C-alpha positions as semicolon CSV with decimal commas, in nm:
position;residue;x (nm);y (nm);z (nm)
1;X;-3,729;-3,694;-3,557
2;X;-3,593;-4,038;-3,683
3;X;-3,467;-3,956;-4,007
4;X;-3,131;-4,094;-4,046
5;X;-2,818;-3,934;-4,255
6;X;-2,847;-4,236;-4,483
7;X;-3,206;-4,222;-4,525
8;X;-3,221;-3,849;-4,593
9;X;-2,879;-3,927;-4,855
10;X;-3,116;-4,224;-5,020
11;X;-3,451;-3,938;-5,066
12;X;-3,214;-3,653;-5,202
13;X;-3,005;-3,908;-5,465
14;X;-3,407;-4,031;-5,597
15;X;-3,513;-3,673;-5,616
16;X;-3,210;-3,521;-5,774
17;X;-3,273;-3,798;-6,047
18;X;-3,626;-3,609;-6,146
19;X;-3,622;-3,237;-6,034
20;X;-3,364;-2,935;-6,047
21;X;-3,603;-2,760;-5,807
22;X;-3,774;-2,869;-5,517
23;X;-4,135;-2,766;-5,355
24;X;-4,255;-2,763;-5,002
25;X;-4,378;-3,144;-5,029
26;X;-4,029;-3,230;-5,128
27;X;-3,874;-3,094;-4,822
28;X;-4,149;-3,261;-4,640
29;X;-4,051;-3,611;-4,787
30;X;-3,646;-3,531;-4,773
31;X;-3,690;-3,504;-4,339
32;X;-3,941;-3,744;-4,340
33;X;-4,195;-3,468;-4,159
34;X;-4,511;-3,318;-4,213
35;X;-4,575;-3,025;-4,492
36;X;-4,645;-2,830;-4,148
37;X;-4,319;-2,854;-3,969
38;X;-4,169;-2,738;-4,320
39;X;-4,419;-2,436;-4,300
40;X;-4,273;-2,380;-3,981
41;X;-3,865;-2,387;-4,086
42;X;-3,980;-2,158;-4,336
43;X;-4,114;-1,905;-4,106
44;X;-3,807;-1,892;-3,900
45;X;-3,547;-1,883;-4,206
46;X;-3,708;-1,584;-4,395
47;X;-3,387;-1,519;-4,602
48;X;-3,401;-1,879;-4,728
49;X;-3,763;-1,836;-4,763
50;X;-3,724;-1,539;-4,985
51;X;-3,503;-1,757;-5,222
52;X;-3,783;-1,952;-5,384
53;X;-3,932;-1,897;-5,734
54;X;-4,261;-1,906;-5,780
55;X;-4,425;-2,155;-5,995
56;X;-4,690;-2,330;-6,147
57;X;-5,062;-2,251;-5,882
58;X;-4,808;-2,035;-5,723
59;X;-4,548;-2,327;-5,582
60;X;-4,263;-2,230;-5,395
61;X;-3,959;-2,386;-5,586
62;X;-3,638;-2,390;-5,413
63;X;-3,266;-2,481;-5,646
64;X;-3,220;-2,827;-5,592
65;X;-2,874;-2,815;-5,452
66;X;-2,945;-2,476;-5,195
67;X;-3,321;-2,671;-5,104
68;X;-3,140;-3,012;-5,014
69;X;-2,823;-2,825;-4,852
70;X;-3,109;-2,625;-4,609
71;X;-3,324;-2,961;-4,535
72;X;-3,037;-3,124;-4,450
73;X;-2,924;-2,783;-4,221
74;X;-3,258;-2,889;-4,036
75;X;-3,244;-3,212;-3,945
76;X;-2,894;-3,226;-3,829
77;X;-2,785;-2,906;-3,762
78;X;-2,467;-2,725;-3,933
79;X;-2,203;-2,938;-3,801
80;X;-2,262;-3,287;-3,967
81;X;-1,893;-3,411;-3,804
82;X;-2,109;-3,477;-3,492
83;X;-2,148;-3,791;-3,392
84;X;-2,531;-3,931;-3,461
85;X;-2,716;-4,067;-3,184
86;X;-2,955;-4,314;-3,335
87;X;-3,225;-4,470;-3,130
88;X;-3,308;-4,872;-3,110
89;X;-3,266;-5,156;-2,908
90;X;-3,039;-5,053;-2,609
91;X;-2,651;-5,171;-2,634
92;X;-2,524;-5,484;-2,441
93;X;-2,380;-5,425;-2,107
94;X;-2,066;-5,600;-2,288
95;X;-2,016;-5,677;-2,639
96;X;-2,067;-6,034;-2,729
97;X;-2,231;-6,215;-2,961
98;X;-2,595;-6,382;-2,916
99;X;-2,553;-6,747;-2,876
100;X;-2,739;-6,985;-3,138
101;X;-2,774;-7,366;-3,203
102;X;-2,626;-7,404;-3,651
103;X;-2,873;-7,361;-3,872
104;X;-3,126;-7,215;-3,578
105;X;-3,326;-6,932;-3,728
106;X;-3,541;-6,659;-3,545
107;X;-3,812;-6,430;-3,547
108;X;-3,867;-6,069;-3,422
109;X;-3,985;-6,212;-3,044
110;X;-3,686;-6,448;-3,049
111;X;-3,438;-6,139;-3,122
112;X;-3,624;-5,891;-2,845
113;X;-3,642;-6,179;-2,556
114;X;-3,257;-6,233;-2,630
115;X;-3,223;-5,849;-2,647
116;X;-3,455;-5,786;-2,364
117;X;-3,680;-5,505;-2,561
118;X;-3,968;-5,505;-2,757
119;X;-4,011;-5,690;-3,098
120;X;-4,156;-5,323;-3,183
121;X;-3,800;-5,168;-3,117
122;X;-3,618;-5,483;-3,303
123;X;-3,834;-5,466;-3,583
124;X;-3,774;-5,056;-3,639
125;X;-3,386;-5,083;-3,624
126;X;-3,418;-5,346;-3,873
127;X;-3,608;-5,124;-4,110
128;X;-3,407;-4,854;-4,029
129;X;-3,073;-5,023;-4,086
130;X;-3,245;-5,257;-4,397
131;X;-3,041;-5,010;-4,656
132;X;-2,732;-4,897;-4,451
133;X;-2,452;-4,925;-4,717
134;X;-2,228;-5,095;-4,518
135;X;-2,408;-5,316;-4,266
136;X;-2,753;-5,374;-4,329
137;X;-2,970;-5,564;-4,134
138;X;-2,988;-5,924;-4,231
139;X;-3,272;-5,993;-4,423
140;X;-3,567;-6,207;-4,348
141;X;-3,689;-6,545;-4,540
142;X;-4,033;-6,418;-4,772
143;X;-4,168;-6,719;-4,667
144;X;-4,132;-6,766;-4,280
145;X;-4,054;-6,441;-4,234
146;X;-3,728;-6,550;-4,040
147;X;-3,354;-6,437;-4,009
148;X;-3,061;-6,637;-3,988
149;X;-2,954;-6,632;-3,599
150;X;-2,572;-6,639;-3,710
151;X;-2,627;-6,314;-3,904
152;X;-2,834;-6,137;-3,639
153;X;-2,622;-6,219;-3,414
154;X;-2,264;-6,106;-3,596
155;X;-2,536;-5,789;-3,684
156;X;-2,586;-5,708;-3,275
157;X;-2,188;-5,770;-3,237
158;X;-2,112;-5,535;-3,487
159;X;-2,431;-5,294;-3,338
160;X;-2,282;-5,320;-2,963
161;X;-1,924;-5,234;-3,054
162;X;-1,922;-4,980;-3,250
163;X;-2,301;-4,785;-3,292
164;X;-2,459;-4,513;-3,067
165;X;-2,734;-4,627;-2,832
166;X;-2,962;-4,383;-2,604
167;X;-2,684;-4,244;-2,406
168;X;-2,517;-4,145;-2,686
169;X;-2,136;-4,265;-2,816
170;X;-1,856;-4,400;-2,619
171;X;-1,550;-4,212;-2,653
172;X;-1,361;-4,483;-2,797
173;X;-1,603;-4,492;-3,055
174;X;-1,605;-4,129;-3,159
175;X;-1,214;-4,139;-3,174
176;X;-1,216;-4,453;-3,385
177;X;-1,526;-4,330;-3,611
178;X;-1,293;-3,987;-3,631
179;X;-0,993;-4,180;-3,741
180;X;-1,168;-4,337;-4,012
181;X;-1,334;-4,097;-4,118
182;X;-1,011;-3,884;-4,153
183;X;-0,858;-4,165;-4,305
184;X;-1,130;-4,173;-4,596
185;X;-1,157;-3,797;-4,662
186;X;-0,783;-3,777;-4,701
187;X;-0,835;-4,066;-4,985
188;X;-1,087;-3,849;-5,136
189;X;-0,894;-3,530;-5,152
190;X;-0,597;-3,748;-5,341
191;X;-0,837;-3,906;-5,539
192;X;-0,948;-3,536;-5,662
193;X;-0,629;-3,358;-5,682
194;X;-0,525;-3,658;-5,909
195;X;-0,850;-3,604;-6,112
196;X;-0,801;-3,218;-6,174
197;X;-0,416;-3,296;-6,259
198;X;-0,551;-3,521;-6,520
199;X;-0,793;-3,291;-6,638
200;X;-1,130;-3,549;-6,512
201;X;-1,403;-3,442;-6,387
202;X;-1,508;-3,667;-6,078
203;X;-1,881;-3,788;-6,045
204;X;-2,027;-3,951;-5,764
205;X;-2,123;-4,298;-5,945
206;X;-1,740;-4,328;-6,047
207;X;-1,585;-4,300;-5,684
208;X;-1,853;-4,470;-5,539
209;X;-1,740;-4,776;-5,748
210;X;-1,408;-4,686;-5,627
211;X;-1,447;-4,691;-5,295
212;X;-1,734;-4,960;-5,221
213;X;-2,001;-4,697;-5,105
214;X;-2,349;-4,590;-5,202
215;X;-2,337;-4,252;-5,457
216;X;-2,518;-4,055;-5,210
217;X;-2,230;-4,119;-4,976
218;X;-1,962;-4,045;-5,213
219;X;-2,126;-3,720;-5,315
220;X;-2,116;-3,596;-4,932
221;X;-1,732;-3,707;-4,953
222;X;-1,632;-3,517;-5,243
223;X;-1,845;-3,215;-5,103
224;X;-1,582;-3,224;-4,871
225;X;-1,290;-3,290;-5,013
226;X;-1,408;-2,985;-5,294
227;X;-1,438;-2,701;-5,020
228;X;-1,047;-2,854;-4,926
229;X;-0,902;-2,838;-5,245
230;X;-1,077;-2,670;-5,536
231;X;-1,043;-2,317;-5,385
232;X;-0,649;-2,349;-5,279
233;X;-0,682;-2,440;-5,721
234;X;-0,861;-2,109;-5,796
235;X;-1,209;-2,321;-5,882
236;X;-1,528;-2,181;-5,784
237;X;-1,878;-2,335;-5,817
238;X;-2,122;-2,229;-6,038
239;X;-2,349;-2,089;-5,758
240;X;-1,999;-1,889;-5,623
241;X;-2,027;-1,670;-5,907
242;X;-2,357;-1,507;-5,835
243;X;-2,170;-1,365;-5,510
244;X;-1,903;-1,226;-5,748
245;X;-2,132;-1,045;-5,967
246;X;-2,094;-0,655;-6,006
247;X;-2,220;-0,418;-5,731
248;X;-2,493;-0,333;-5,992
249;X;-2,618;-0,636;-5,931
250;X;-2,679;-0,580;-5,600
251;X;-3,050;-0,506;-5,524
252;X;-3,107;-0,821;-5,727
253;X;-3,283;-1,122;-5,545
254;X;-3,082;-1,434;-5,460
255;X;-3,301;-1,572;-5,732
256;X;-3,242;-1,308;-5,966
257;X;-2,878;-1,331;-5,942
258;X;-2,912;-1,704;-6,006
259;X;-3,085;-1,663;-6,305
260;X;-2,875;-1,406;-6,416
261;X;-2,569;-1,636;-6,387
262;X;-2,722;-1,900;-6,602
263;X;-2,808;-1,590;-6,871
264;X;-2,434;-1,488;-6,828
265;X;-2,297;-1,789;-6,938
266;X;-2,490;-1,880;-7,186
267;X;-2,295;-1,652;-7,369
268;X;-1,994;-1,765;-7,619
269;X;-1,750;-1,594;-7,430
270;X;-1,823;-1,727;-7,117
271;X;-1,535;-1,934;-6,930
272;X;-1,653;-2,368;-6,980
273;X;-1,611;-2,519;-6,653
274;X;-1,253;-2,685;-6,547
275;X;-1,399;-2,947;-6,389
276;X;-1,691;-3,119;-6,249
277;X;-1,704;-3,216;-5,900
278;X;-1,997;-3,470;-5,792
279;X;-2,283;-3,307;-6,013
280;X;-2,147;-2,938;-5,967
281;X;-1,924;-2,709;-6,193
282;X;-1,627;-2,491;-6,134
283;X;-1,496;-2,279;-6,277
284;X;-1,150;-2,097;-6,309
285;X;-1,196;-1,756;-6,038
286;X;-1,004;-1,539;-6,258
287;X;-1,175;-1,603;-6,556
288;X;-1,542;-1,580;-6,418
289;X;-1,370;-1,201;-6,259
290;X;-1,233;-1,095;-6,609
291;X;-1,532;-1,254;-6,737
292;X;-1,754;-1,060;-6,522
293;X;-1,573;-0,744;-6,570
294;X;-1,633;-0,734;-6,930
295;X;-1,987;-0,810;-6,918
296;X;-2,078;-0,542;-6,689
């Protein structure tokens, strides 16, 4: 399976911009897999499979947010703090940087006889780094179809010291990549906890900005940072307060609940959100409970 985090992040931020729901085929084109393998997760994950609505020439339709959550679940497991192992062109032996005359310029072959692989292998990482938000792979001339050798070769630098090759990650890198990434989610849970203090709602787009990264990234930042903070604020999310409803409720469906949330607070009475979080709600716990209470 060779569908990275970033590509997956890319397909869910395109999708989300056109459906609330998402079929079969979607999941197929999230993971980058065939309509079969997704046939298959199904059949293993029953109570996920029992989720979806059925639509239109009886369509499975999954909620956006649960569908892309599961997908996700799939390809990379639960714990996405793991370090990713990416395929490509093997590391260097030692870091250093491929040697070039100025101006010289190369193609594919030129890169994979420095590289000693295949121009097949250079070729993929390039397309599969082309739209990395941070380091893409340096792009080539639309006429000779060429790079510039001083780019690809600060790009194999940067590729050698700090990216995963076949063995997997040093442990130098996983401790740096740790400490950063600690560093930034610590920014991002400030960055909220200032927001709900000012009474702002925080969307992706606007800390993206903020911090220099794609919107896809920043939404799987503040995901984070919103299961830190939002609950030590009483907040719950929208799709919380289905699990709250009343025991009544209880033979309902995980659909049927759903649906019966969005019914709920349609009403005038119903609590507004506090805040929104990325592209989700919450709302104030013991409001939705007194809320709840009264509409039972």
């Amino acid at each position: 399976m060779t569908t990275t985090k970033e590509q997956f992040e890319q397909r869910a931020a395109e999708l989300q911009r056109n459906a609330r729901e998402l079929t079969r085929k979607d999941f197929a084109h999230l993971a980058g897999v065939a309509e079969k393998t997704v046939r298959n997760w199904l059949d293993a994950d029953p109570d996920f499979a029992a989720t979806a609505r059925t639509g239109a020439r009886r369509a499975q339709l999954f909620p956006f947010e649960e569908g892309a959550q599961w997908v996700r679940k799939q390809l990379f497991g639960p714990n996405e703090d793991a370090p990713e192992v990416k395929t490509g062109p093997r590391l260097a032996a030692e870091p250093r940087r491929m040697t070039y005359t100025p101006d010289e310029r190369w193609r594919w072959v030129d890169m994979a006889r420095l590289r000693g692989v295949t121009p097949t292998a250079v070729r993929v990482l390039a397309a599969d780094y082309r739209d990395h938000p941070e380091r893409p792979f340096p792009p080539r001339d639309e006429f000779d179809h060429m790079c510039d050798a001083s780019e690809v070769s600060a790009w194999f630098f940067w590729y050698d010291t700090t990216r995963p090759g076949y063995t997997g990650p040093r442990p130098a890198e996983i401790t740096a990549a740790s400490g950063t990434n600690d560093t930034r989610r610590k920014e991002v849970i400030r960055r909220l906890i200032t927001a709900l203090g000012n009474g702002e709602s925080l969307p992706s787009r606007d800390l993206a900005e903020e911090l220099g990264v794609s919107a896809d990234v920043a939404a799987r930042y503040l995901r984070q940072a919103a299961e830190a903070v939002l609950p030590e604020h009483g907040l719950i999310s929208r799709g919380q307060i289905a699990e709250r409803l009343p025991t009544t409720a209880a033979a309902l469906t995980p659909e049927q609940r759903r649906e019966r949330v969005k019914t709920l607070l349609k009403r005038k009475s119903a609590p507004a959100p506090v805040t929104t979080v990325a592209s989700t709600p919450y709302y104030n716990e013991t409001a939705v409970a007194e809320f709840l209470a009264s509409s039972a």
